[in-house]
Amino acid sequence: MFTPSPFHARRPGLVAPVRVDAAGIDGPTRGQARGPRWRTTGCGLVVPSHVVPTPQQRAVEAAVVLKDDEAVTGWAALAWEGGTWFDGTFDGTRHRPVTVVARRNVRAQPGFEVSQEFLHPEQIRLVDGLQITMAVRSVTFEMRYAEGLGAAIEAVDMACYSDLVGIDEVAAYVSALGPVTGIQQARDALLEAEENSWSPRETRMRGVWTRRAGLPRPRCNIPVFTLDGHHVGTPDLIDPGIGVVGLYHGESHLNLVGAAADIKKEAAYRDVGLEPVSMLATDWNDLPDFTRRLVAAVRRARARQAPREWTVETPAWWTPTETVAQRRALASWERERYLRYRRAA
């Protein structure tokens, strides 16, 4: 019998890599390791082939190289702490490497890369047996090394979505850094970051709204009410000054049930005097067309003469959850009740 994984008791399903063992006691024999029941993970280690390489499992496999003063960082550390949107892939397809901070001469292996930047011991956390960097450092690393400003904004937005960091916390951390790689990109990303974006696609839609269409920055997932306090809906984006709402319809909306619900939402916004514009998953293949639809919606909203029958002022009975601080202040039952709509969206 092989030694049980130290992570399994804390997080069932995770398996620590083992070395090949000539006796077949602490690991498979060399012959067994070459067979279909095992796969290599780097550094000469193996795990059973049935073990699924989830983001958390991949972090475990990369962490075998770590000493006490080293840690997993970036997206993998954020995923380990519960970051919903950090799946460790490029747009759901190719795997991204796990990044470990190692001050020794550790070579990158298939599946992980090595950063040799300075890491203060106080920035290391031991969470369920895995050494990771504190969330504010992990997300700043993601922002600095992201492939462009848009990806950097997505990183901080999605860390805020899971309440791992607040924008003020990241800003304070970034301001204390010197002239390190990618620092300007991180600063620029903070200027456009939001704490209430519900998905990377919503963040990208916001970028199209401001950068391609040249429109004022919209607000994210702000609830809309009738003047007598009835909740109309919570659009992905809204410009309260103009009266335009943006609705993102991803792949899960591309069926009859999803389409019917979307039509009802659009009608509800129109009924109170708002001008909705929808972005479909297929619009990423033709952004100029969506941009034209968005600008046309703004033009119609500005031409509207009827008095407003809606407001974004929250009634007394509503519990606001637009900021990280507001969400962190919720009791566990309140989080389950008031945040379940984000998971459904």
mmCIF file of C-alpha atoms in Angstrom, residues 153-330:
data_model
loop_
_atom_site.group_PDB
_atom_site.id
_atom_site.type_symbol
_atom_site.label_atom_id
_atom_site.label_comp_id
_atom_site.label_asym_id
_atom_site.label_seq_id
_atom_site.Cartn_x
_atom_site.Cartn_y
_atom_site.Cartn_z
ATOM 1 C CA ILE A 153 -8.471 43.543 -15.199
ATOM 2 C CA GLU A 154 -10.191 40.169 -15.375
ATOM 3 C CA ALA A 155 -7.800 38.776 -12.759
ATOM 4 C CA VAL A 156 -8.539 41.427 -10.151
ATOM 5 C CA ASP A 157 -12.266 41.497 -10.994
ATOM 6 C CA MET A 158 -12.592 37.749 -10.490
ATOM 7 C CA ALA A 159 -10.551 37.749 -7.281
ATOM 8 C CA CYS A 160 -12.987 40.373 -5.997
ATOM 9 C CA TYR A 161 -15.938 38.261 -7.182
ATOM 10 C CA SER A 162 -14.867 35.524 -4.765
ATOM 11 C CA ASP A 163 -14.130 38.123 -2.046
ATOM 12 C CA LEU A 164 -10.500 37.027 -1.845
ATOM 13 C CA VAL A 165 -9.369 40.662 -2.105
ATOM 14 C CA GLY A 166 -10.820 44.137 -2.246
ATOM 15 C CA ILE A 167 -9.627 46.753 -4.705
ATOM 16 C CA ASP A 168 -8.350 48.973 -1.884
ATOM 17 C CA GLU A 169 -6.288 46.081 -0.507
ATOM 18 C CA VAL A 170 -4.697 45.383 -3.883
ATOM 19 C CA ALA A 171 -4.071 49.094 -4.476
ATOM 20 C CA ALA A 172 -2.261 49.394 -1.149
ATOM 21 C CA TYR A 173 -0.110 46.353 -1.935
ATOM 22 C CA VAL A 174 0.719 47.554 -5.459
ATOM 23 C CA SER A 175 1.607 51.040 -4.220
ATOM 24 C CA ALA A 176 4.242 49.540 -1.917
ATOM 25 C CA LEU A 177 6.007 47.678 -4.731
ATOM 26 C CA GLY A 178 9.014 49.080 -6.504
ATOM 27 C CA PRO A 179 9.755 49.052 -10.251
ATOM 28 C CA VAL A 180 9.113 45.322 -10.710
ATOM 29 C CA THR A 181 8.045 43.559 -13.896
ATOM 30 C CA GLY A 182 4.522 44.474 -14.983
ATOM 31 C CA ILE A 183 3.901 47.013 -12.221
ATOM 32 C CA GLN A 184 2.467 49.627 -14.597
ATOM 33 C CA GLN A 185 0.022 47.115 -16.036
ATOM 34 C CA ALA A 186 -1.141 46.281 -12.514
ATOM 35 C CA ARG A 187 -1.628 49.978 -11.734
ATOM 36 C CA ASP A 188 -3.560 50.507 -14.959
ATOM 37 C CA ALA A 189 -5.766 47.483 -14.250
ATOM 38 C CA LEU A 190 -6.706 48.823 -10.835
ATOM 39 C CA LEU A 191 -8.033 52.006 -12.432
ATOM 40 C CA GLU A 192 -10.621 49.953 -14.336
ATOM 41 C CA ALA A 193 -11.284 47.177 -11.813
ATOM 42 C CA GLU A 194 -14.724 46.438 -10.380
ATOM 43 C CA GLU A 195 -15.735 44.466 -7.303
ATOM 44 C CA ASN A 196 -19.099 43.308 -8.659
ATOM 45 C CA SER A 197 -18.425 41.774 -12.069
ATOM 46 C CA TRP A 198 -19.856 38.258 -12.110
ATOM 47 C CA SER A 199 -17.784 36.636 -14.848
ATOM 48 C CA PRO A 200 -14.747 37.231 -17.075
ATOM 49 C CA ARG A 201 -17.064 37.716 -20.057
ATOM 50 C CA GLU A 202 -18.911 40.494 -18.257
ATOM 51 C CA THR A 203 -15.583 42.187 -17.608
ATOM 52 C CA ARG A 204 -14.684 41.876 -21.293
ATOM 53 C CA MET A 205 -18.082 43.247 -22.286
ATOM 54 C CA ARG A 206 -17.360 46.271 -20.094
ATOM 55 C CA GLY A 207 -14.119 46.748 -22.002
ATOM 56 C CA VAL A 208 -15.971 46.728 -25.320
ATOM 57 C CA TRP A 209 -18.439 49.248 -23.850
ATOM 58 C CA THR A 210 -15.758 51.744 -22.839
ATOM 59 C CA ARG A 211 -12.876 51.129 -25.242
ATOM 60 C CA ARG A 212 -14.543 50.181 -28.509
ATOM 61 C CA ALA A 213 -17.771 52.163 -28.155
ATOM 62 C CA GLY A 214 -16.126 55.022 -26.255
ATOM 63 C CA LEU A 215 -19.013 55.222 -23.781
ATOM 64 C CA PRO A 216 -18.882 56.250 -20.114
ATOM 65 C CA ARG A 217 -17.957 53.455 -17.745
ATOM 66 C CA PRO A 218 -21.080 51.493 -16.761
ATOM 67 C CA ARG A 219 -21.869 50.070 -13.340
ATOM 68 C CA CYS A 220 -21.805 46.309 -12.796
ATOM 69 C CA ASN A 221 -24.761 44.241 -11.576
ATOM 70 C CA ILE A 222 -26.595 47.089 -9.882
ATOM 71 C CA PRO A 223 -30.230 46.176 -9.095
ATOM 72 C CA VAL A 224 -32.973 48.168 -10.797
ATOM 73 C CA PHE A 225 -36.269 48.936 -9.061
ATOM 74 C CA THR A 226 -39.581 50.498 -9.965
ATOM 75 C CA LEU A 227 -40.313 53.801 -8.260
ATOM 76 C CA ASP A 228 -42.470 51.996 -5.693
ATOM 77 C CA GLY A 229 -39.624 49.606 -4.759
ATOM 78 C CA HIS A 230 -40.325 46.506 -6.882
ATOM 79 C CA HIS A 231 -37.184 44.704 -8.093
ATOM 80 C CA VAL A 232 -37.140 44.732 -11.891
ATOM 81 C CA GLY A 233 -33.843 42.937 -12.367
ATOM 82 C CA THR A 234 -30.072 43.123 -11.987
ATOM 83 C CA PRO A 235 -28.504 43.794 -15.396
ATOM 84 C CA ASP A 236 -24.895 42.873 -16.061
ATOM 85 C CA LEU A 237 -24.098 46.487 -16.966
ATOM 86 C CA ILE A 238 -26.044 49.718 -16.623
ATOM 87 C CA ASP A 239 -25.437 53.378 -17.313
ATOM 88 C CA PRO A 240 -27.949 55.102 -15.023
ATOM 89 C CA GLY A 241 -27.247 58.480 -16.590
ATOM 90 C CA ILE A 242 -28.214 57.366 -20.098
ATOM 91 C CA GLY A 243 -30.689 54.617 -19.242
ATOM 92 C CA VAL A 244 -29.023 51.730 -21.111
ATOM 93 C CA VAL A 245 -28.568 48.233 -19.706
ATOM 94 C CA GLY A 246 -26.210 45.591 -21.076
ATOM 95 C CA LEU A 247 -27.120 41.905 -20.860
ATOM 96 C CA TYR A 248 -24.580 39.170 -21.583
ATOM 97 C CA HIS A 249 -25.976 35.889 -22.922
ATOM 98 C CA GLY A 250 -23.332 33.187 -22.787
ATOM 99 C CA GLU A 251 -23.393 29.608 -24.015
ATOM 100 C CA SER A 252 -25.881 28.565 -21.304
ATOM 101 C CA HIS A 253 -28.433 30.959 -22.830
ATOM 102 C CA LEU A 254 -28.296 29.393 -26.293
ATOM 103 C CA ASN A 255 -31.387 27.215 -25.894
ATOM 104 C CA LEU A 256 -35.144 27.783 -25.948
ATOM 105 C CA VAL A 257 -35.496 28.054 -22.168
ATOM 106 C CA GLY A 258 -32.609 30.479 -21.861
ATOM 107 C CA ALA A 259 -33.765 32.542 -24.821
ATOM 108 C CA ALA A 260 -37.304 32.790 -23.420
ATOM 109 C CA ALA A 261 -35.992 34.027 -20.058
ATOM 110 C CA ASP A 262 -33.765 36.577 -21.804
ATOM 111 C CA ILE A 263 -36.678 37.950 -23.823
ATOM 112 C CA LYS A 264 -38.723 38.395 -20.651
ATOM 113 C CA LYS A 265 -35.854 40.255 -18.971
ATOM 114 C CA GLU A 266 -35.450 42.615 -21.909
ATOM 115 C CA ALA A 267 -39.203 43.301 -21.923
ATOM 116 C CA ALA A 268 -39.173 44.050 -18.190
ATOM 117 C CA TYR A 269 -36.480 46.679 -18.657
ATOM 118 C CA ARG A 270 -38.253 48.256 -21.620
ATOM 119 C CA ASP A 271 -41.510 48.420 -19.653
ATOM 120 C CA VAL A 272 -39.943 50.792 -17.125
ATOM 121 C CA GLY A 273 -38.197 52.937 -19.717
ATOM 122 C CA LEU A 274 -34.748 51.370 -19.979
ATOM 123 C CA GLU A 275 -33.077 50.497 -23.277
ATOM 124 C CA PRO A 276 -31.562 46.979 -23.204
ATOM 125 C CA VAL A 277 -28.812 45.751 -25.489
ATOM 126 C CA SER A 278 -27.784 42.095 -25.469
ATOM 127 C CA MET A 279 -24.385 40.638 -26.198
ATOM 128 C CA LEU A 280 -24.351 37.005 -27.344
ATOM 129 C CA ALA A 281 -21.514 34.534 -27.002
ATOM 130 C CA THR A 282 -21.279 34.595 -30.806
ATOM 131 C CA ASP A 283 -20.700 38.373 -30.814
ATOM 132 C CA TRP A 284 -17.044 37.861 -29.907
ATOM 133 C CA ASN A 285 -16.582 36.877 -33.554
ATOM 134 C CA ASP A 286 -17.968 40.232 -34.741
ATOM 135 C CA LEU A 287 -17.358 42.946 -32.157
ATOM 136 C CA PRO A 288 -17.964 45.814 -34.633
ATOM 137 C CA ASP A 289 -21.540 44.578 -35.092
ATOM 138 C CA PHE A 290 -22.187 44.487 -31.339
ATOM 139 C CA THR A 291 -20.604 47.908 -30.962
ATOM 140 C CA ARG A 292 -22.999 49.309 -33.558
ATOM 141 C CA ARG A 293 -25.972 47.812 -31.696
ATOM 142 C CA LEU A 294 -24.717 49.271 -28.439
ATOM 143 C CA VAL A 295 -24.274 52.763 -29.883
ATOM 144 C CA ALA A 296 -27.747 52.538 -31.466
ATOM 145 C CA ALA A 297 -29.245 51.607 -28.076
ATOM 146 C CA VAL A 298 -27.558 54.627 -26.501
ATOM 147 C CA ARG A 299 -28.950 56.841 -29.239
ATOM 148 C CA ARG A 300 -32.497 55.550 -28.597
ATOM 149 C CA ALA A 301 -32.122 55.980 -24.851
ATOM 150 C CA ARG A 302 -30.996 59.574 -25.202
ATOM 151 C CA ALA A 303 -33.930 60.322 -27.491
ATOM 152 C CA ARG A 304 -36.489 58.869 -25.087
ATOM 153 C CA GLN A 305 -38.916 61.547 -23.854
ATOM 154 C CA ALA A 306 -41.074 59.572 -21.389
ATOM 155 C CA PRO A 307 -40.409 60.066 -17.658
ATOM 156 C CA ARG A 308 -38.335 57.438 -15.921
ATOM 157 C CA GLU A 309 -40.203 54.688 -14.127
ATOM 158 C CA TRP A 310 -37.111 53.097 -12.653
ATOM 159 C CA THR A 311 -34.366 53.834 -10.127
ATOM 160 C CA VAL A 312 -31.135 52.322 -8.845
ATOM 161 C CA GLU A 313 -31.757 53.686 -5.355
ATOM 162 C CA THR A 314 -32.161 50.628 -3.137
ATOM 163 C CA PRO A 315 -35.284 50.369 -0.966
ATOM 164 C CA ALA A 316 -34.977 49.760 2.763
ATOM 165 C CA TRP A 317 -35.791 46.047 2.469
ATOM 166 C CA TRP A 318 -32.924 45.319 0.036
ATOM 167 C CA THR A 319 -29.590 43.970 1.320
ATOM 168 C CA PRO A 320 -26.781 45.451 -0.820
ATOM 169 C CA THR A 321 -23.985 43.110 -1.970
ATOM 170 C CA GLU A 322 -22.155 45.215 -4.547
ATOM 171 C CA THR A 323 -18.835 45.507 -2.707
ATOM 172 C CA VAL A 324 -16.416 43.025 -1.211
ATOM 173 C CA ALA A 325 -16.848 44.654 2.210
ATOM 174 C CA GLN A 326 -20.631 44.251 2.039
ATOM 175 C CA ARG A 327 -20.362 40.590 1.074
ATOM 176 C CA ARG A 328 -17.746 39.801 3.717
ATOM 177 C CA ALA A 329 -20.049 41.278 6.357
ATOM 178 C CA LEU A 330 -22.817 38.787 5.550
#
